[in-house]
mmCIF file of C-alpha atoms and ligand atoms in Angstrom:
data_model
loop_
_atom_site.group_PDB
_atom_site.id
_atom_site.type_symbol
_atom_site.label_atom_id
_atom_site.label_comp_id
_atom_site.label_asym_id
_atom_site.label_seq_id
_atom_site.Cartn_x
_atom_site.Cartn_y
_atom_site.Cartn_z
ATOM 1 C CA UNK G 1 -59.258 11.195 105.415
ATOM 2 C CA UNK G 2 -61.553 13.542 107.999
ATOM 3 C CA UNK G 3 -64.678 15.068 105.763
ATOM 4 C CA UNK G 4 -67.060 17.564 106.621
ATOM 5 C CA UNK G 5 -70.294 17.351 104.753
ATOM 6 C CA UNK G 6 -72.042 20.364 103.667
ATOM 7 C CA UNK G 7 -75.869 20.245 102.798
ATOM 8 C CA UNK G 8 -79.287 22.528 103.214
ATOM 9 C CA UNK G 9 -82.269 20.481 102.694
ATOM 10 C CA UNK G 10 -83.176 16.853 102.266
ATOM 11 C CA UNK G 11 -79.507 15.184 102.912
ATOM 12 C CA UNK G 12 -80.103 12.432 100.419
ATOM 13 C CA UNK G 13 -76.430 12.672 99.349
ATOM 14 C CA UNK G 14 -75.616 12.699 102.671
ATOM 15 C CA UNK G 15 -77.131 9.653 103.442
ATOM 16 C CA UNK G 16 -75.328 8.238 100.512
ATOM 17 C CA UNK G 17 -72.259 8.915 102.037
ATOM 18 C CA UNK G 18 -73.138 7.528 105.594
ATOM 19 C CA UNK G 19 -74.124 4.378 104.405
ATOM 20 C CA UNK G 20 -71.104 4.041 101.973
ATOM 21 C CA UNK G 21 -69.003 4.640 104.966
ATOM 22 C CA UNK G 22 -70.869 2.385 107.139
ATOM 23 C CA UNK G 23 -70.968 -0.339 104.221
ATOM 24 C CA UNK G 24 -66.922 -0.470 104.472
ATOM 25 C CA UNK G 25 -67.169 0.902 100.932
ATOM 26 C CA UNK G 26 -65.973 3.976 101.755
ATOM 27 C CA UNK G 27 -63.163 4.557 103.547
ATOM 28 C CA UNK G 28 -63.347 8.168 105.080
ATOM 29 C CA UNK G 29 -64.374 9.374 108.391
ATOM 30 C CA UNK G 30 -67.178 11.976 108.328
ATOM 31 C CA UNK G 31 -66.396 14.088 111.021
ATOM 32 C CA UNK G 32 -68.952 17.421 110.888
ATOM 33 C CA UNK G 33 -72.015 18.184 109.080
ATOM 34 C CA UNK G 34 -72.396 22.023 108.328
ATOM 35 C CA UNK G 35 -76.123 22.957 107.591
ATOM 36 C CA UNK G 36 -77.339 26.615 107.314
ATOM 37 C CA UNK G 37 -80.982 25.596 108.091
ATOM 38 C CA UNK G 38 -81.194 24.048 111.449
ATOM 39 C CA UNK G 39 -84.332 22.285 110.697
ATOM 40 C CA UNK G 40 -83.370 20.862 107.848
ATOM 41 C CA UNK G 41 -84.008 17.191 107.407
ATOM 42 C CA UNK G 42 -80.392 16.274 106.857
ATOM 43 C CA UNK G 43 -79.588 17.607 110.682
ATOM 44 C CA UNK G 44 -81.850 14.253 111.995
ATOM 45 C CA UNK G 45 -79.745 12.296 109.107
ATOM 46 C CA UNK G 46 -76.568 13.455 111.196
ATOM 47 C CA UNK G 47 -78.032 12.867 114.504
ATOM 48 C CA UNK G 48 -79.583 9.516 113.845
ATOM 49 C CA UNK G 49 -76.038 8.539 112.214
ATOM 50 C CA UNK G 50 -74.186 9.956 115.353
ATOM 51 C CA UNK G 51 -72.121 12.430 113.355
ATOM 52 C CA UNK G 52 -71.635 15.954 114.763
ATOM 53 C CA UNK G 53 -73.632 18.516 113.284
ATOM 54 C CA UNK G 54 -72.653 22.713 113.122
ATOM 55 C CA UNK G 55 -75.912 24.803 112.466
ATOM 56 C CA UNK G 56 -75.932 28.394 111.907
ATOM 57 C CA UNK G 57 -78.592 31.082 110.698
ATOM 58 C CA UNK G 58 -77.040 33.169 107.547
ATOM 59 C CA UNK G 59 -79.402 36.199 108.644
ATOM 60 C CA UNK G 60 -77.566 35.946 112.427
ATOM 61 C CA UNK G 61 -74.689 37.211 110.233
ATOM 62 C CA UNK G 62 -73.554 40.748 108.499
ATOM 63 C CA UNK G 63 -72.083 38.478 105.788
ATOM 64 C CA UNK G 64 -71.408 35.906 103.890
ATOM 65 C CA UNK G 65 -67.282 36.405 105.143
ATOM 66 C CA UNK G 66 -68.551 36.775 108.596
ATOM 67 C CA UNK G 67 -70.472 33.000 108.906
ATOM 68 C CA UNK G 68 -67.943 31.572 106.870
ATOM 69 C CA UNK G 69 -65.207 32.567 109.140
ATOM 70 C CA UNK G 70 -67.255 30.718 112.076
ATOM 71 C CA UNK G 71 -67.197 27.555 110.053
ATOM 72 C CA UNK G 72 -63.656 27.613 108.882
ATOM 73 C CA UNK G 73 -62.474 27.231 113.065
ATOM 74 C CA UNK G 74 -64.637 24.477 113.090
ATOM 75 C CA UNK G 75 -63.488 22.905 110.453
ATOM 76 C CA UNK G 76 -60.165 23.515 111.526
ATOM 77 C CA UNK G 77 -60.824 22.607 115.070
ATOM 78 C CA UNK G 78 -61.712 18.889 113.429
ATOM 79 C CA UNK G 79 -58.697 18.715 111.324
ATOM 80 C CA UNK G 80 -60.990 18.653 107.906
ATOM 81 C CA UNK G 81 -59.064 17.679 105.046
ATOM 82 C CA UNK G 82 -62.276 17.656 102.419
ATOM 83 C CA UNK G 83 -65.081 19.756 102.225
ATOM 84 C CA UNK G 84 -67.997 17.698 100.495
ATOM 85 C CA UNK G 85 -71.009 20.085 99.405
ATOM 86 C CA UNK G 86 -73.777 18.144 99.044
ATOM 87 C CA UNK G 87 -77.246 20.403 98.321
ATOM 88 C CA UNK G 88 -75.600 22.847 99.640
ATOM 89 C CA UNK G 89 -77.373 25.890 98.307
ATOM 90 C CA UNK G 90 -75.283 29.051 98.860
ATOM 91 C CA UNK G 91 -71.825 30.337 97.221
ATOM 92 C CA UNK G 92 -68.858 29.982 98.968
ATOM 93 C CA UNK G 93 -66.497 32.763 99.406
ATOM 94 C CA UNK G 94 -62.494 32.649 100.222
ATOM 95 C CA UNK G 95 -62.608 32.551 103.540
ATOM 96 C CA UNK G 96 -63.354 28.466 102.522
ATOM 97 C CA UNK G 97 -61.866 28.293 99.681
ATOM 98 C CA UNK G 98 -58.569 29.836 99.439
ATOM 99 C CA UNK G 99 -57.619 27.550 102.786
ATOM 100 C CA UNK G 100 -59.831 24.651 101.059
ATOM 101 C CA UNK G 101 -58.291 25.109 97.396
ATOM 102 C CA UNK G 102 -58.174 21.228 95.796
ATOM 103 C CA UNK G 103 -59.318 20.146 98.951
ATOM 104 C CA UNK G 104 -63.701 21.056 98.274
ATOM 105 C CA UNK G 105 -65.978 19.115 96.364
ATOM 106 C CA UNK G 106 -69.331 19.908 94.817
ATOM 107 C CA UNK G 107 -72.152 17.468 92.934
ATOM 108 C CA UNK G 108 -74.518 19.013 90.519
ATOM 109 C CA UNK G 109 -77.310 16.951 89.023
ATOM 110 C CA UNK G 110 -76.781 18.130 85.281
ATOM 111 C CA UNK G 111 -73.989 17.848 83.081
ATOM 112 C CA UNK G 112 -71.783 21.068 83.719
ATOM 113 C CA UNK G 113 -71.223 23.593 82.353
ATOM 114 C CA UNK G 114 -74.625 22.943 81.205
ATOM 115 C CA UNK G 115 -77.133 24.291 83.810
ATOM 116 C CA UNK G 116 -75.522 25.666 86.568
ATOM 117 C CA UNK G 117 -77.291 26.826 89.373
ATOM 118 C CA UNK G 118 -80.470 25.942 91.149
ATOM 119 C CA UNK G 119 -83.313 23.932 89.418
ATOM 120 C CA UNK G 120 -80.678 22.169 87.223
ATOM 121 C CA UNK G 121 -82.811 18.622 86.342
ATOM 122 C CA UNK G 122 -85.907 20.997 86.202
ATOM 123 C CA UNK G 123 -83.762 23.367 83.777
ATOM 124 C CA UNK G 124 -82.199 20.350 81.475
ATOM 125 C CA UNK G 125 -85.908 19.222 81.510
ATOM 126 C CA UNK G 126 -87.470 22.162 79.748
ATOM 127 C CA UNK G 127 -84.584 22.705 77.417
ATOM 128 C CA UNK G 128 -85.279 19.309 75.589
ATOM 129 C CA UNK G 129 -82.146 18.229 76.032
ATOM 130 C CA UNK G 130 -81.333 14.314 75.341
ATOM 131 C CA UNK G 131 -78.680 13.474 77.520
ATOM 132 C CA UNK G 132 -77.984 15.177 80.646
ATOM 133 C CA UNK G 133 -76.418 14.166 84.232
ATOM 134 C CA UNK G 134 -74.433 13.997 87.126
ATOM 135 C CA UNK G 135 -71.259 16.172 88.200
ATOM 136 C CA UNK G 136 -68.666 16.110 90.772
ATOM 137 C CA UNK G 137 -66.230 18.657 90.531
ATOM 138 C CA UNK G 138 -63.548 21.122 92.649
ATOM 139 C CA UNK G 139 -65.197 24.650 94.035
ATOM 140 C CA UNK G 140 -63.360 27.916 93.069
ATOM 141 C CA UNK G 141 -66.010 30.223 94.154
ATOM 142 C CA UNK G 142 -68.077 30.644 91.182
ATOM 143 C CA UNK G 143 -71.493 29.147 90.953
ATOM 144 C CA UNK G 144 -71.409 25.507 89.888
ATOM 145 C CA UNK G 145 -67.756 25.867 88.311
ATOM 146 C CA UNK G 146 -64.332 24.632 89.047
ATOM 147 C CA UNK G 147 -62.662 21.426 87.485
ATOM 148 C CA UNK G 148 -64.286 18.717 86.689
ATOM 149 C CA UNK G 149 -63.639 15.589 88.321
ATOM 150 C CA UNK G 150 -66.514 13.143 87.339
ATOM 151 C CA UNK G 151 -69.411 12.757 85.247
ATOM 152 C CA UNK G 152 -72.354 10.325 84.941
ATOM 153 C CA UNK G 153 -74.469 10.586 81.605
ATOM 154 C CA UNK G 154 -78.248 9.773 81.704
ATOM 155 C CA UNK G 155 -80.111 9.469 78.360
ATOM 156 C CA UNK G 156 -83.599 11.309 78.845
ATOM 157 C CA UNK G 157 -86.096 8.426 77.147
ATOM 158 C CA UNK G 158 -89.478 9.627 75.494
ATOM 159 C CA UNK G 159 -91.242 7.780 78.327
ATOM 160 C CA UNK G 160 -89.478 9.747 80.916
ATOM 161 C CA UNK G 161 -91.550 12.099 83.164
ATOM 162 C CA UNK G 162 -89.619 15.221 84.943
ATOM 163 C CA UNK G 163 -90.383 12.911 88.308
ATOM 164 C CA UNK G 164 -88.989 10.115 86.790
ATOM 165 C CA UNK G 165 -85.837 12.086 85.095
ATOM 166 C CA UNK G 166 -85.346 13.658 88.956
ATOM 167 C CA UNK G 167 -85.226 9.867 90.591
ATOM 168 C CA UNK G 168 -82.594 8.396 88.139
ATOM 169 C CA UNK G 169 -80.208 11.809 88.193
ATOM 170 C CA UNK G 170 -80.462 11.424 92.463
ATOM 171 C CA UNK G 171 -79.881 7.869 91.946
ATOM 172 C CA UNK G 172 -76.629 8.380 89.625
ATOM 173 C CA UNK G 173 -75.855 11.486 92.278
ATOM 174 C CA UNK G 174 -75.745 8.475 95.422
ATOM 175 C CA UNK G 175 -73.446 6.490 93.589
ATOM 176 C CA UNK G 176 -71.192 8.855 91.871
ATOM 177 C CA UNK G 177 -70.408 11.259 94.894
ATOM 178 C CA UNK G 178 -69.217 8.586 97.122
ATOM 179 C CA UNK G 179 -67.241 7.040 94.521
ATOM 180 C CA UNK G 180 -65.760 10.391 93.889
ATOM 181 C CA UNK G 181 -64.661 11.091 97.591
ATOM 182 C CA UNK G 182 -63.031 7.464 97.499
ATOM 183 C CA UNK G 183 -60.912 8.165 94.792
ATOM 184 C CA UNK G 184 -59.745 11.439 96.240
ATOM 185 C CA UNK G 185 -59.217 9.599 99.740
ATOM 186 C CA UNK G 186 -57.190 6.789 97.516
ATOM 187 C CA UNK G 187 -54.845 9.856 96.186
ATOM 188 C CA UNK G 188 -55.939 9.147 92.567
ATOM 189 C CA UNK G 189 -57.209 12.322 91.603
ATOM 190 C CA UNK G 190 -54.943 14.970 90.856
ATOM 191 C CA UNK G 191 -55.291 18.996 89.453
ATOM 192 C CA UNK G 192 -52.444 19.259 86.983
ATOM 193 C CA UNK G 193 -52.837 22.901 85.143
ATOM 194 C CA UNK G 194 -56.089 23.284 86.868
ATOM 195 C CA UNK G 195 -57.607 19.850 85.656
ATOM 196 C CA UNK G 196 -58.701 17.080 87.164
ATOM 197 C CA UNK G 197 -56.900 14.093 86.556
ATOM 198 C CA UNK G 198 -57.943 10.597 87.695
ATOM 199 C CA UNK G 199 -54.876 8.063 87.663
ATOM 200 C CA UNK G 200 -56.399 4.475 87.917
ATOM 201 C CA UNK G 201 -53.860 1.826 89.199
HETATM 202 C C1 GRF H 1 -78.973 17.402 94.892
HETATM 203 O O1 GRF H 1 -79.593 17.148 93.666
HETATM 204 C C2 GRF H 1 -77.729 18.220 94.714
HETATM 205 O O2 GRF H 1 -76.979 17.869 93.605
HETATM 206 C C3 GRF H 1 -78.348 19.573 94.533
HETATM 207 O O3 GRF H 1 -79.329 19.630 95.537
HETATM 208 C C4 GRF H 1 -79.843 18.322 95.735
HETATM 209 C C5 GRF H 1 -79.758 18.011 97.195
HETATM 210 O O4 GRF H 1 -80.431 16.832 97.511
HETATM 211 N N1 GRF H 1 -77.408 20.630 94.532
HETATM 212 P P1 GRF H 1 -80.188 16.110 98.890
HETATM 213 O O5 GRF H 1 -80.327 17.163 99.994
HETATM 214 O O6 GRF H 1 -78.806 15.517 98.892
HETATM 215 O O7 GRF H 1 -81.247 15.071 98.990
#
């Protein structure tokens, strides 16, 4: 399976990725990483790993349509079969996903639906909330929605700190997003009726 990773900042998933790939844990081939900030750290993740890397400035643009369009020949150009956002921070429109549709993946560090959007740990934090989490799920084009493929609980402990809350959910993020992609590349995950169903062997 050829995937494209998506991401705009730090490119811890990313990482995650690379080095369950390069582990033999994984067994995908990441061939493109699309960033819309070309000095974002993830871009010297890419380089350093040796994996192509397709920058562009969203302000170079008229439109949302417009950049997207630009990606989707690359993409194409590679023969991409999953898109993999990983911190990437913008909405996707249909240029991506109606050619993409099964076939993109998001992870969100709370439980969805609860706290979509940006901030989420920071958001889960405030509201008091006991348990919160990890998600992996499909993209349809809304913000943070789509089926759900995966989840990861965490328990939020009196002791916890928002600092120490933020390392566990990024910990639980590395380990369920690569899982996630292997399971798809395995052909064990399924969207019957417009949910995601895992078949185990
Ligand atoms: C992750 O928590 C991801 O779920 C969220 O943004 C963060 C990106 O972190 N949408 P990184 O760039 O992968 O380190």
């Amino acid at each position: 399976m050829r995937i494209a990773v998506f991401a705009s900042g730090t490119g811890s998933n990313f990482q995650a990725i690379v080095d369950a790939v390069e582990a033999g844990k994984l067994k995908v081939s990441i061939e493109l990483l699309v960033c819309d900030k070309p000095q974002a750290a993830v871009v010297d993740k890419a380089r350093l790993a040796g994996i192509p890397v397709y920058t562009f400035r969203p302000r170079d643009y008229d439109s949302r349509e417009a950049y997207e369009r630009d990606i989707l020949n690359e993409l194409r150009a590679k023969h991409i079969d999953l898109i993999v956002l990983a911190g990437y921070m913008r909405l996707i429109t249909s240029v991506l996903v109606d050619p993409y549709a099964g076939k993109m993946i998001n992870v969100h560090p709370s439980l969805l639906p609860s706290f979509p959007g940006i901030k989420a740990i920071e958001q889960a934090w405030t509201a008091g909330v006991k348990v919160t989490g990890v998600t992996v799920h499909y993209v349809d084009g809304g913000m943070d929605t789509g089926p759900i493929i995966a989840q990861q609980a965490i328990a939020i402990e009196a002791s916890d700190t928002i600092d120490s809350l933020t390392m566990r959910v990024h910990k639980e993020e590395h380990q369920l997003l690569p899982q996630v992609i292997g399971m798809i590349a395995a052909g064990k995950v399924a969207l019957e009726d417009n949910r995601a169903v895992i078949h185990h062997d």
